[in-house]
Amino acid sequence: MASVGNISRRGLLGSAVAVAAAAATGVISAGTARAATRGGHAPGGVTPLWREFAATPFTHAQVPFIGRAGYRGGSDLPRHHDVVANVLHYGAEPDGSADAAPAINRAIAAAGERGGGTVLIPAGTYRIDDIIRIGHSNVVVRGAGSGRTKLYATKNLTELIGVYGSRYGGDKSSWSWAGGLIWLCPEDRWTSLTGAIKAKAWPFEGWTGNKRDEWQTLTTVAPARRGDRSVTVESTKQLKRGGIVLLRLADDADHTLLEHMAGGGPGPEAYYWDDKTKLTSYVPYEWPVRITAVHGHKVTLERPLPLDVRPEWDPRLTTLATPLTGSGVEGLTLEAVETPQSQHLLDKGYNGVAFQCAYDCWADDITVRHVDNGFGLIGASACTLRRTRVEGRGSHHPYYCREGSHDNLIEDFTIAQRTVPAPAGTQLHGINVEGLSSYNVWSRGEMEMGTFDSHRGMPFANVRTDITVNNNGRHGGDASAGPLFGARFTHWNIRVTNGRAGLMRIDGLAPYSATVGVSEVTEFDQIDVPDFTGDLHTRLEAYGAPEAVWPPNLHDAQRALVR
């Protein structure tokens, strides 16, 4: 803990949080007030919605609890790893003269076979003519820093794996939203996934395997409420402390689960769900979570429940594909050979870093350049992306979060202005979330281009906070994917440099949402209307005045609240 004379940022935020929480109960100590005002903000400057949230953080109607997003419930990334392999010792050349991918992958495999450890890629430029695959848990691939170690990728995923069509039909390329030239995915899952692609049997990409029914019940779950940390189960015979399980909630014929995700009430009840075939393909809702304690018939979970658990949704804990855990990639740049950006939805797969069926994994100090798609979370949960950057000729999806990805943290991120004009017929999104993905956080971002993209599929309870954005992208998503937003979407301290609307201010679009401290914006040609009728039960505070918001970063404040 920092001393009083040298208080840390987290300590300062924690003091502000304490003030807000105390204000909610009417009790503020002199010491707490002094700590908060060191940052130039008196207790009276705390944003009213934060005072309200701090009193009921796990069950607030509009603001989700995201204080445990990311690696190990929001823990700092591990800093000390034993180096067990150096790619130079496996034949990699650091001058770009030969394909280094086989040597790098051999070093990664050797580390995996030893049970984990760090694979070192010293400073230099390494040509890679294949995918770099991290398929074993507890393996960390570390460069000498994003400015010193570069992987230069010469081929795309279409060349390396094959054409990847869409399971929803049409002539779209799924490499427009899947896969990476650095791909973190459990070995068996990656083999089954790429085998299906090569066989043109376009797979389900999520937690249960190539099909939605590849799971087994561990136990059924008794009713519980959103925000509960413990659940009562029928049997704990197959459950153990530290294990990762899948909470599975199936929808019923009246779509009451989807209505619940949208906040409930007359608007969601009046919405017509039956023809939203892409949306309904995303349910059951599947939420991976680590068990922290088992006692009798009670199971304690690493994070609070994201939704109510009701009997009509057939709640159960099930098996899932063995996840990749404790693995990361650090300190390097992945640069693809520079080619023109492909036409919209026809990407060839010059993609950056992908996390798939990964839990408690991370990227730190990673730059990707000249890529079709930057950083992807596909059926990934509890991962942290820190100090990441997308730059170069322009990307379709700089960041995308889909296929039921939950509880991820993307912080200190940058989307740089493109270096060449966008070719006609291409598309730019930004920080994308879709497919019932929930409780993900984008924090402390600099977006020199792009937008806050919902691709429909009713993502819910996601947060964007403390971000500066030149809002010049467009959001996507087809009508069969259903609503743009579910409940408890929050935009908090968003500085829009070009004054353009488009999913920035969401109080007129997202049900049970919060728009706090967003710059004043005006509509442009992509004008959205709410998916739900009637009162959306939204909150709007400090509109046009992001500088007035305290605490300035919703994630930092929530994290301090639970420490």
Coordinates of C-alpha atoms in Angstrom, one line a residue:
M1 CA 0.0 0.0 0.0
A2 CA 1.4 3.4 -0.9
S3 CA 2.1 5.9 1.9
V4 CA -0.2 8.9 2.5
G5 CA 2.4 11.1 0.9
N6 CA 2.6 9.0 -2.2
I7 CA -0.9 7.6 -2.6
S8 CA -1.4 5.3 -5.6
R9 CA -4.0 5.7 -8.3
R10 CA -5.8 2.6 -7.0
G11 CA -5.6 3.9 -3.4
L12 CA -7.0 7.2 -4.5
L13 CA -9.9 5.5 -6.3
G14 CA -10.5 3.3 -3.4
S15 CA -10.8 6.3 -1.1
A16 CA -13.3 7.9 -3.6
V17 CA -15.2 4.6 -3.6
A18 CA -15.3 4.6 0.2
V19 CA -16.7 8.1 0.2
A20 CA -19.4 7.2 -2.3
A21 CA -20.3 4.0 -0.4
A22 CA -20.4 5.9 2.9
A23 CA -22.4 8.7 1.3
A24 CA -25.0 6.1 0.3
T25 CA -25.5 5.2 4.0
G26 CA -25.1 8.8 5.2
V27 CA -21.8 8.1 7.1
I28 CA -18.5 9.8 5.9
S29 CA -15.5 9.9 8.2
A30 CA -13.2 12.9 8.2
G31 CA -10.3 10.7 7.2
T32 CA -12.2 9.3 4.2
A33 CA -13.2 12.7 3.1
R34 CA -9.6 14.0 3.2
A35 CA -8.3 11.0 1.2
A36 CA -10.9 11.6 -1.6
T37 CA -10.2 15.4 -1.8
R38 CA -6.5 14.8 -2.5
G39 CA -7.5 14.3 -6.1
G40 CA -9.2 17.6 -6.2
H41 CA -12.7 16.2 -5.8
A42 CA -14.8 16.8 -2.7
P43 CA -17.3 14.1 -1.6
G44 CA -20.1 16.2 -3.0
G45 CA -18.6 15.7 -6.5
V46 CA -19.3 12.0 -6.6
T47 CA -21.6 11.1 -9.4
P48 CA -25.1 10.4 -8.0
L49 CA -25.5 7.2 -9.9
W50 CA -22.2 5.9 -8.4
R51 CA -23.5 6.7 -4.9
E52 CA -26.6 4.6 -5.6
F53 CA -24.6 1.8 -7.2
A54 CA -22.2 1.5 -4.3
A55 CA -25.1 0.8 -1.9
T56 CA -26.3 -2.2 -4.0
P57 CA -23.4 -3.1 -6.3
F58 CA -24.5 -6.7 -7.2
T59 CA -28.1 -6.0 -8.0
H60 CA -28.3 -2.5 -9.4
A61 CA -31.0 -2.2 -12.1
Q62 CA -28.9 -0.2 -14.7
V63 CA -25.2 -0.6 -13.9
P64 CA -23.7 -4.1 -13.9
F65 CA -21.1 -5.4 -11.4
I66 CA -17.9 -5.8 -13.4
G67 CA -15.4 -5.4 -10.6
R68 CA -14.1 -9.0 -11.0
A69 CA -13.7 -8.9 -14.8
G70 CA -10.5 -10.3 -16.3
Y71 CA -7.8 -12.7 -15.3
R72 CA -8.3 -14.4 -11.9
G73 CA -11.2 -12.2 -10.9
G74 CA -9.4 -9.0 -11.7
S75 CA -6.0 -9.9 -10.2
D76 CA -2.8 -8.4 -11.5
L77 CA -1.2 -10.4 -14.3
P78 CA 1.6 -12.7 -13.2
R79 CA 5.0 -11.2 -13.6
H80 CA 7.4 -14.1 -12.8
H81 CA 7.6 -17.1 -15.1
D82 CA 10.3 -19.7 -15.4
V83 CA 11.9 -19.6 -18.9
V84 CA 11.8 -23.1 -20.1
A85 CA 12.5 -22.6 -23.8
N86 CA 14.2 -20.1 -26.0
V87 CA 13.1 -20.1 -29.6
L88 CA 16.7 -19.5 -30.8
H89 CA 17.6 -22.9 -29.4
Y90 CA 14.9 -24.5 -31.5
G91 CA 16.3 -23.0 -34.8
A92 CA 14.4 -19.7 -35.1
E93 CA 16.4 -17.0 -36.9
P94 CA 15.9 -13.4 -35.6
D95 CA 16.7 -11.7 -38.9
G96 CA 13.6 -12.7 -40.9
S97 CA 15.6 -14.8 -43.2
A98 CA 13.7 -18.1 -42.7
D99 CA 10.3 -19.3 -41.5
A100 CA 10.5 -19.3 -37.7
A101 CA 7.0 -20.7 -37.1
P102 CA 8.1 -24.3 -36.8
A103 CA 10.8 -23.5 -34.3
I104 CA 8.5 -21.3 -32.2
N105 CA 5.7 -23.9 -32.2
R106 CA 8.2 -26.6 -31.2
A107 CA 9.4 -24.5 -28.3
I108 CA 5.7 -23.9 -27.2
A109 CA 4.9 -27.6 -27.5
A110 CA 8.0 -28.4 -25.4
A111 CA 6.9 -26.0 -22.7
G112 CA 3.4 -27.5 -22.7
E113 CA 4.8 -31.0 -22.4
R114 CA 6.7 -29.9 -19.3
G115 CA 3.6 -28.6 -17.7
G116 CA 4.1 -25.0 -18.6
G117 CA 6.6 -22.1 -18.4
T118 CA 7.8 -19.2 -20.5
V119 CA 8.9 -19.4 -24.1
L120 CA 11.3 -16.6 -24.8
I121 CA 11.4 -14.9 -28.2
P122 CA 14.4 -12.5 -28.0
A123 CA 14.6 -9.2 -29.8
G124 CA 14.6 -9.4 -33.6
T125 CA 12.3 -10.0 -36.6
Y126 CA 11.0 -13.5 -37.1
R127 CA 9.3 -14.5 -40.3
I128 CA 6.3 -16.8 -39.7
D129 CA 4.7 -18.7 -42.6
D130 CA 2.2 -20.5 -40.2
I131 CA 0.0 -19.9 -37.2
I132 CA 1.6 -19.6 -33.8
R133 CA -0.5 -21.9 -31.6
I134 CA -0.7 -21.8 -27.8
G135 CA -2.7 -25.0 -26.9
H136 CA -1.3 -26.0 -23.5
S137 CA -2.2 -24.4 -20.2
N138 CA 0.3 -22.4 -18.2
V139 CA 2.4 -21.5 -21.3
V140 CA 3.5 -17.9 -21.7
V141 CA 5.1 -16.7 -25.0
R142 CA 7.2 -13.6 -24.2
G143 CA 9.0 -11.3 -26.5
A144 CA 11.4 -8.6 -25.5
G145 CA 8.8 -5.9 -25.9
S146 CA 6.4 -4.8 -28.6
G147 CA 9.0 -2.4 -29.9
R148 CA 11.8 -5.1 -30.0
T149 CA 10.3 -8.4 -31.0
K150 CA 8.4 -8.7 -34.2
L151 CA 6.7 -11.6 -35.9
Y152 CA 6.2 -11.0 -39.6
A153 CA 3.3 -13.0 -40.9
T154 CA 3.4 -13.8 -44.6
K155 CA 0.2 -15.9 -45.0
N156 CA -3.5 -15.7 -44.1
L157 CA -5.8 -18.2 -42.5
T158 CA -7.5 -19.1 -45.8
E159 CA -4.1 -20.2 -47.1
L160 CA -3.1 -22.0 -43.9
I161 CA -6.4 -23.7 -43.0
G162 CA -8.8 -23.2 -45.9
V163 CA -12.0 -21.4 -46.8
Y164 CA -14.2 -20.9 -43.7
G165 CA -17.9 -20.4 -44.6
S166 CA -20.6 -19.2 -42.2
R167 CA -22.9 -21.7 -40.5
Y168 CA -25.6 -19.2 -41.1
G169 CA -25.3 -19.5 -44.8
G170 CA -24.4 -17.1 -47.6
D171 CA -21.0 -16.5 -49.1
K172 CA -19.4 -14.7 -46.1
S173 CA -16.0 -15.7 -44.8
S174 CA -15.9 -16.6 -41.1
W175 CA -12.3 -15.4 -41.0
S176 CA -14.0 -12.0 -40.9
W177 CA -14.7 -12.7 -37.2
A178 CA -12.8 -15.7 -36.1
G179 CA -9.2 -17.1 -35.7
G180 CA -5.8 -15.5 -35.3
L181 CA -2.3 -15.9 -36.6
I182 CA -1.5 -16.1 -32.9
W183 CA -4.2 -18.4 -31.6
L184 CA -4.7 -19.4 -28.0
C185 CA -7.0 -22.4 -27.9
P186 CA -6.9 -25.8 -26.2
E187 CA -5.1 -28.3 -28.4
D188 CA -8.0 -30.8 -28.7
R189 CA -10.5 -28.0 -29.3
W190 CA -8.3 -26.4 -32.0
T191 CA -7.8 -29.8 -33.7
S192 CA -11.6 -30.5 -33.8
L193 CA -12.4 -26.9 -34.9
T194 CA -9.9 -26.8 -37.7
G195 CA -10.8 -30.3 -38.8
A196 CA -14.4 -29.3 -39.2
I197 CA -13.4 -26.2 -41.2
K198 CA -11.3 -28.3 -43.5
A199 CA -14.2 -30.7 -43.9
K200 CA -16.5 -27.7 -44.7
A201 CA -18.8 -28.7 -41.7
W202 CA -18.9 -25.2 -40.4
P203 CA -18.7 -25.7 -36.6
F204 CA -20.2 -24.1 -33.5
E205 CA -17.2 -22.3 -31.9
G206 CA -18.1 -22.2 -28.3
W207 CA -17.6 -23.9 -25.0
T208 CA -19.2 -27.3 -25.6
G209 CA -17.4 -28.3 -28.9
N210 CA -18.4 -28.2 -32.5
K211 CA -22.0 -28.9 -31.6
R212 CA -24.2 -27.3 -28.9
D213 CA -25.1 -30.7 -27.3
E214 CA -21.6 -31.9 -26.6
W215 CA -21.9 -31.6 -22.8
Q216 CA -22.8 -33.7 -19.8
T217 CA -24.8 -32.7 -16.7
L218 CA -22.8 -32.5 -13.5
T219 CA -25.7 -31.4 -11.3
T220 CA -28.9 -29.4 -11.3
V221 CA -29.2 -26.0 -9.6
A222 CA -31.8 -24.6 -7.3
P223 CA -33.3 -21.2 -7.8
A224 CA -31.1 -18.2 -7.1
R225 CA -30.9 -14.5 -7.8
R226 CA -28.6 -12.4 -9.9
G227 CA -25.7 -11.2 -7.7
D228 CA -25.6 -14.4 -5.5
R229 CA -22.2 -15.8 -5.0
S230 CA -23.4 -19.3 -3.8
V231 CA -25.9 -21.7 -5.3
T232 CA -27.5 -24.8 -3.9
V233 CA -27.1 -27.9 -6.1
E234 CA -28.6 -31.4 -6.1
S235 CA -25.2 -33.1 -5.9
T236 CA -21.6 -32.0 -5.4
K237 CA -20.2 -35.5 -6.2
Q238 CA -18.6 -34.3 -9.5
L239 CA -17.7 -30.7 -8.3
K240 CA -14.5 -29.6 -6.7
R241 CA -12.8 -26.4 -5.5
G242 CA -10.8 -24.8 -8.3
G243 CA -12.8 -26.6 -11.1
I244 CA -14.3 -24.7 -14.0
V245 CA -17.9 -25.6 -14.9
L246 CA -20.5 -24.2 -17.2
L247 CA -23.7 -22.7 -15.9
R248 CA -26.3 -23.5 -18.5
L249 CA -29.6 -21.7 -18.8
A250 CA -32.0 -22.8 -21.5
D251 CA -34.8 -20.5 -22.8
D252 CA -38.5 -21.6 -22.6
A253 CA -41.2 -21.4 -25.3
D254 CA -42.2 -18.0 -24.1
H255 CA -38.6 -16.7 -24.3
T256 CA -38.7 -15.5 -20.7
L257 CA -34.9 -16.0 -20.4
L258 CA -34.3 -13.6 -23.3
E259 CA -36.8 -11.2 -21.7
H260 CA -34.9 -11.4 -18.4
M261 CA -31.6 -10.6 -20.3
A262 CA -33.4 -7.5 -21.6
G263 CA -34.5 -6.4 -18.2
G264 CA -38.1 -7.7 -18.2
G265 CA -41.3 -5.8 -18.3
P266 CA -43.8 -4.8 -21.0
G267 CA -41.2 -3.9 -23.7
P268 CA -39.3 -7.2 -23.8
E269 CA -42.6 -9.0 -23.3
A270 CA -44.1 -7.3 -26.4
Y271 CA -41.0 -8.0 -28.5
Y272 CA -41.3 -10.7 -31.2
W273 CA -38.5 -13.2 -30.6
D274 CA -39.6 -16.2 -32.7
D275 CA -38.2 -14.9 -36.1
K276 CA -34.8 -13.9 -34.6
T277 CA -33.3 -17.2 -35.6
K278 CA -29.6 -16.1 -35.3
L279 CA -30.3 -14.8 -31.8
T280 CA -32.1 -17.9 -30.7
S281 CA -29.2 -20.0 -31.9
Y282 CA -27.1 -18.3 -29.2
V283 CA -29.1 -19.9 -26.4
P284 CA -28.8 -21.8 -24.1
Y285 CA -26.8 -19.1 -22.3
E286 CA -23.5 -20.7 -21.2
W287 CA -21.4 -19.0 -18.5
P288 CA -18.0 -20.6 -17.5
V289 CA -17.1 -20.0 -13.8
R290 CA -14.5 -21.3 -11.4
I291 CA -15.7 -23.0 -8.1
T292 CA -14.1 -21.5 -5.0
A293 CA -15.7 -23.6 -2.4
V294 CA -17.9 -26.7 -2.0
H295 CA -19.7 -27.3 1.3
G296 CA -22.6 -29.7 1.7
H297 CA -25.0 -28.9 -1.2
K298 CA -23.7 -25.3 -1.4
V299 CA -21.2 -24.2 -4.1
T300 CA -19.5 -20.8 -4.0
L301 CA -18.5 -19.3 -7.3
E302 CA -15.6 -16.9 -8.3
R303 CA -18.1 -14.3 -9.6
P304 CA -21.6 -13.3 -8.7
L305 CA -24.4 -14.9 -10.8
P306 CA -24.9 -12.9 -14.0
L307 CA -28.7 -13.6 -14.2
D308 CA -31.4 -15.1 -12.0
V309 CA -31.6 -18.9 -11.9
R310 CA -35.1 -20.1 -12.4
P311 CA -36.6 -23.6 -12.7
E312 CA -38.2 -22.8 -16.1
W313 CA -34.8 -22.4 -17.6
D314 CA -33.6 -25.9 -16.7
P315 CA -30.6 -24.6 -14.8
R316 CA -27.6 -27.0 -14.4
L317 CA -23.9 -27.1 -14.1
T318 CA -22.3 -29.0 -17.0
T319 CA -19.0 -30.1 -18.4
L320 CA -17.3 -27.9 -21.0
A321 CA -14.4 -28.3 -23.5
T322 CA -11.3 -28.5 -21.4
P323 CA -10.3 -24.8 -21.3
L324 CA -6.9 -23.2 -21.8
T325 CA -5.9 -21.6 -18.5
G326 CA -3.0 -19.6 -17.2
S327 CA -1.5 -18.9 -20.7
G328 CA -0.5 -15.6 -22.2
V329 CA 1.4 -13.8 -24.9
E330 CA 3.5 -10.7 -24.0
G331 CA 5.9 -8.2 -25.4
L332 CA 5.8 -8.5 -29.2
T333 CA 4.4 -7.1 -32.4
L334 CA 2.6 -9.2 -34.9
E335 CA 2.8 -7.6 -38.4
A336 CA 1.1 -9.1 -41.4
V337 CA 2.3 -8.6 -44.9
E338 CA 0.6 -5.4 -46.0
T339 CA -2.3 -6.1 -48.4
P340 CA -5.4 -4.1 -49.2
Q341 CA -8.2 -4.5 -46.8
S342 CA -10.7 -7.1 -48.2
Q343 CA -14.3 -6.3 -49.1
H344 CA -16.8 -6.5 -46.3
L345 CA -17.3 -10.0 -44.8
L346 CA -14.8 -11.5 -47.3
D347 CA -11.7 -11.3 -45.1
K348 CA -9.0 -13.8 -45.9
G349 CA -7.7 -14.0 -42.3
Y350 CA -4.7 -11.8 -41.8
N351 CA -5.9 -11.8 -38.2
G352 CA -4.1 -10.8 -35.0
V353 CA -4.5 -12.6 -31.7
A354 CA -7.5 -14.9 -30.9
F355 CA -8.6 -16.3 -27.6
Q356 CA -10.9 -19.3 -27.9
C357 CA -12.2 -21.5 -25.1
A358 CA -9.7 -19.7 -23.0
Y359 CA -10.2 -18.8 -19.3
D360 CA -7.8 -16.8 -17.1
C361 CA -5.5 -16.1 -20.1
W362 CA -4.0 -12.8 -21.2
A363 CA -2.2 -10.6 -23.7
D364 CA 0.1 -7.8 -22.5
D365 CA 2.1 -5.2 -24.5
I366 CA 1.0 -6.6 -27.9
T367 CA 0.7 -4.6 -31.1
V368 CA -0.9 -6.0 -34.3
R369 CA -0.3 -4.3 -37.6
H370 CA -1.9 -4.5 -41.1
V371 CA -4.5 -7.1 -39.9
D372 CA -8.0 -7.8 -41.0
N373 CA -9.1 -8.3 -37.4
G374 CA -7.1 -7.4 -34.4
F375 CA -7.9 -9.1 -31.1
G376 CA -10.7 -11.7 -30.8
L377 CA -12.5 -13.2 -27.9
I378 CA -14.5 -16.2 -29.2
G379 CA -16.1 -18.3 -26.5
A380 CA -13.5 -16.9 -24.1
S381 CA -14.0 -15.7 -20.5
A382 CA -12.1 -14.2 -17.6
C383 CA -9.3 -13.0 -19.9
T384 CA -7.3 -9.7 -19.7
L385 CA -6.0 -7.8 -22.7
R386 CA -3.7 -5.1 -21.4
R387 CA -1.6 -2.5 -23.3
T388 CA -2.7 -3.8 -26.7
R389 CA -2.7 -1.8 -29.9
V390 CA -4.1 -2.1 -33.4
E391 CA -2.4 -0.1 -36.2
G392 CA -1.5 -0.1 -39.9
R393 CA -3.6 -0.1 -43.0
G394 CA -7.0 -0.5 -41.3
S395 CA -9.0 -3.3 -39.8
H396 CA -12.5 -4.7 -40.1
H397 CA -12.9 -5.5 -36.4
P398 CA -10.0 -4.1 -34.4
Y399 CA -11.5 -5.8 -31.3
Y400 CA -14.3 -8.3 -31.3
C401 CA -16.1 -10.2 -28.5
R402 CA -18.6 -12.9 -29.5
E403 CA -20.0 -16.4 -29.2
G404 CA -20.8 -16.1 -25.5
S405 CA -17.7 -14.4 -24.2
H406 CA -18.0 -13.2 -20.6
D407 CA -16.2 -11.3 -17.9
N408 CA -13.2 -10.2 -20.0
L409 CA -11.2 -7.0 -19.4
I410 CA -9.6 -5.0 -22.2
E411 CA -7.7 -2.1 -20.7
D412 CA -5.1 0.5 -21.8
F413 CA -5.9 -0.2 -25.5
T414 CA -5.4 1.8 -28.6
I415 CA -6.9 1.8 -32.1
A416 CA -4.5 3.9 -34.2
Q417 CA -5.6 5.9 -37.2
R418 CA -5.2 3.9 -40.4
T419 CA -2.1 4.6 -42.5
V420 CA -3.8 4.3 -45.9
P421 CA -7.3 5.3 -47.1
A422 CA -10.1 2.6 -46.7
P423 CA -10.8 0.9 -50.0
A424 CA -14.3 1.1 -51.4
G425 CA -16.6 -1.6 -50.1
T426 CA -14.8 -2.2 -46.8
Q427 CA -16.1 -1.7 -43.3
L428 CA -14.7 -0.4 -40.0
H429 CA -16.3 -1.3 -36.7
G430 CA -14.3 -0.8 -33.5
I431 CA -14.8 -2.4 -30.2
N432 CA -17.4 -5.0 -31.0
V433 CA -19.6 -7.2 -28.7
E434 CA -22.3 -9.6 -29.7
G435 CA -23.9 -13.0 -29.3
L436 CA -25.2 -12.8 -25.6
S437 CA -21.7 -11.8 -24.5
S438 CA -21.9 -10.3 -21.0
Y439 CA -20.0 -8.5 -18.3
N440 CA -17.1 -7.5 -20.5
V441 CA -15.2 -4.3 -19.9
W442 CA -13.3 -1.9 -22.2
S443 CA -11.3 0.6 -20.0
R444 CA -8.9 3.4 -20.6
G445 CA -8.9 3.4 -24.4
E446 CA -7.7 5.7 -27.2
M447 CA -9.7 5.1 -30.4
E448 CA -8.4 7.3 -33.2
M449 CA -10.9 5.6 -35.4
G450 CA -13.8 3.1 -35.0
T451 CA -17.0 3.0 -33.0
F452 CA -18.7 1.2 -30.1
D453 CA -20.1 -1.6 -32.1
S454 CA -22.9 -3.9 -31.1
H455 CA -23.5 -6.6 -33.8
R456 CA -26.9 -7.3 -32.3
G457 CA -27.3 -10.7 -30.7
M458 CA -28.3 -8.8 -27.6
P459 CA -25.1 -8.5 -25.6
F460 CA -25.9 -7.3 -22.1
A461 CA -24.3 -6.0 -18.9
N462 CA -21.2 -4.7 -20.7
V463 CA -19.2 -1.6 -19.8
R464 CA -17.2 0.9 -21.7
T465 CA -15.4 3.5 -19.5
D466 CA -12.8 6.2 -19.7
I467 CA -12.4 6.1 -23.5
T468 CA -11.5 8.8 -26.0
V469 CA -13.0 8.0 -29.4
N470 CA -13.0 9.6 -32.9
N471 CA -16.4 8.0 -33.7
N472 CA -16.1 7.4 -37.4
G473 CA -17.0 3.7 -37.7
R474 CA -20.3 2.0 -38.2
H475 CA -21.9 -0.8 -36.3
G476 CA -23.1 -4.0 -37.9
G477 CA -25.5 -7.0 -37.3
D478 CA -28.4 -8.4 -39.2
A479 CA -32.0 -8.3 -38.2
S480 CA -32.3 -12.0 -37.3
A481 CA -29.7 -11.4 -34.6
G482 CA -32.3 -9.5 -32.6
P483 CA -31.7 -6.4 -30.3
L484 CA -28.7 -4.2 -30.3
F485 CA -28.6 -4.3 -26.5
G486 CA -29.9 -6.2 -23.5
A487 CA -30.1 -4.7 -20.0
R488 CA -27.4 -3.0 -17.9
F489 CA -25.2 -1.7 -20.7
T490 CA -23.1 1.2 -19.4
H491 CA -21.1 3.9 -21.1
W492 CA -19.2 5.9 -18.4
N493 CA -16.9 8.9 -19.1
I494 CA -16.7 8.7 -22.9
R495 CA -15.0 11.6 -24.7
V496 CA -16.2 11.8 -28.4
T497 CA -13.8 14.0 -30.3
N498 CA -15.9 14.4 -33.5
G499 CA -19.3 14.8 -31.8
R500 CA -20.9 12.1 -33.8
A501 CA -23.6 9.8 -32.3
G502 CA -23.9 6.2 -33.2
L503 CA -24.1 3.9 -30.1
M504 CA -22.3 6.5 -27.9
R505 CA -25.3 7.9 -26.0
I506 CA -27.5 4.8 -25.5
D507 CA -30.3 6.1 -23.1
G508 CA -32.7 6.1 -26.1
L509 CA -31.7 2.6 -27.2
A510 CA -30.6 0.2 -24.5
P511 CA -33.1 -1.0 -21.8
Y512 CA -32.1 -0.5 -18.1
S513 CA -28.9 1.1 -19.2
A514 CA -26.7 4.0 -18.0
T515 CA -25.1 6.8 -20.0
V516 CA -22.9 8.8 -17.7
G517 CA -20.5 11.5 -18.8
V518 CA -20.7 11.1 -22.6
S519 CA -19.8 14.1 -24.8
E520 CA -22.6 15.9 -26.5
V521 CA -23.2 14.1 -29.8
T522 CA -25.5 14.5 -32.9
E523 CA -26.9 11.9 -35.2
F524 CA -25.5 11.1 -38.6
D525 CA -26.8 8.8 -41.4
Q526 CA -26.8 5.6 -39.3
I527 CA -29.7 6.4 -37.0
D528 CA -31.0 3.6 -34.7
V529 CA -34.3 3.2 -33.1
P530 CA -35.0 1.3 -29.9
D531 CA -35.8 -2.4 -30.2
F532 CA -38.2 -2.3 -27.3
T533 CA -41.4 -0.3 -26.9
G534 CA -42.3 1.8 -23.9
D535 CA -40.2 3.0 -21.0
L536 CA -36.6 1.8 -21.4
H537 CA -35.9 2.6 -17.7
T538 CA -32.6 4.2 -18.6
R539 CA -30.4 6.7 -16.8
L540 CA -28.6 9.7 -18.2
E541 CA -26.1 11.8 -16.1
A542 CA -23.5 14.4 -16.8
Y543 CA -24.4 14.4 -20.5
G544 CA -22.0 16.7 -22.4
A545 CA -19.7 16.9 -19.4
P546 CA -17.4 13.8 -19.1
E547 CA -14.9 15.9 -17.1
A548 CA -17.5 16.2 -14.4
V549 CA -17.8 12.4 -13.7
W550 CA -16.4 11.0 -10.5
P551 CA -15.2 8.3 -10.2
P552 CA -13.8 8.8 -13.7
N553 CA -13.3 5.1 -14.4
L554 CA -16.2 2.8 -13.5
H555 CA -14.1 -0.4 -13.6
D556 CA -11.3 0.9 -11.4
A557 CA -13.8 2.1 -8.9
Q558 CA -15.7 -1.2 -8.8
R559 CA -12.5 -3.1 -8.5
A560 CA -11.5 -1.0 -5.5
L561 CA -14.9 -1.5 -4.0
V562 CA -14.4 -5.3 -3.7
R563 CA -10.8 -5.2 -2.6

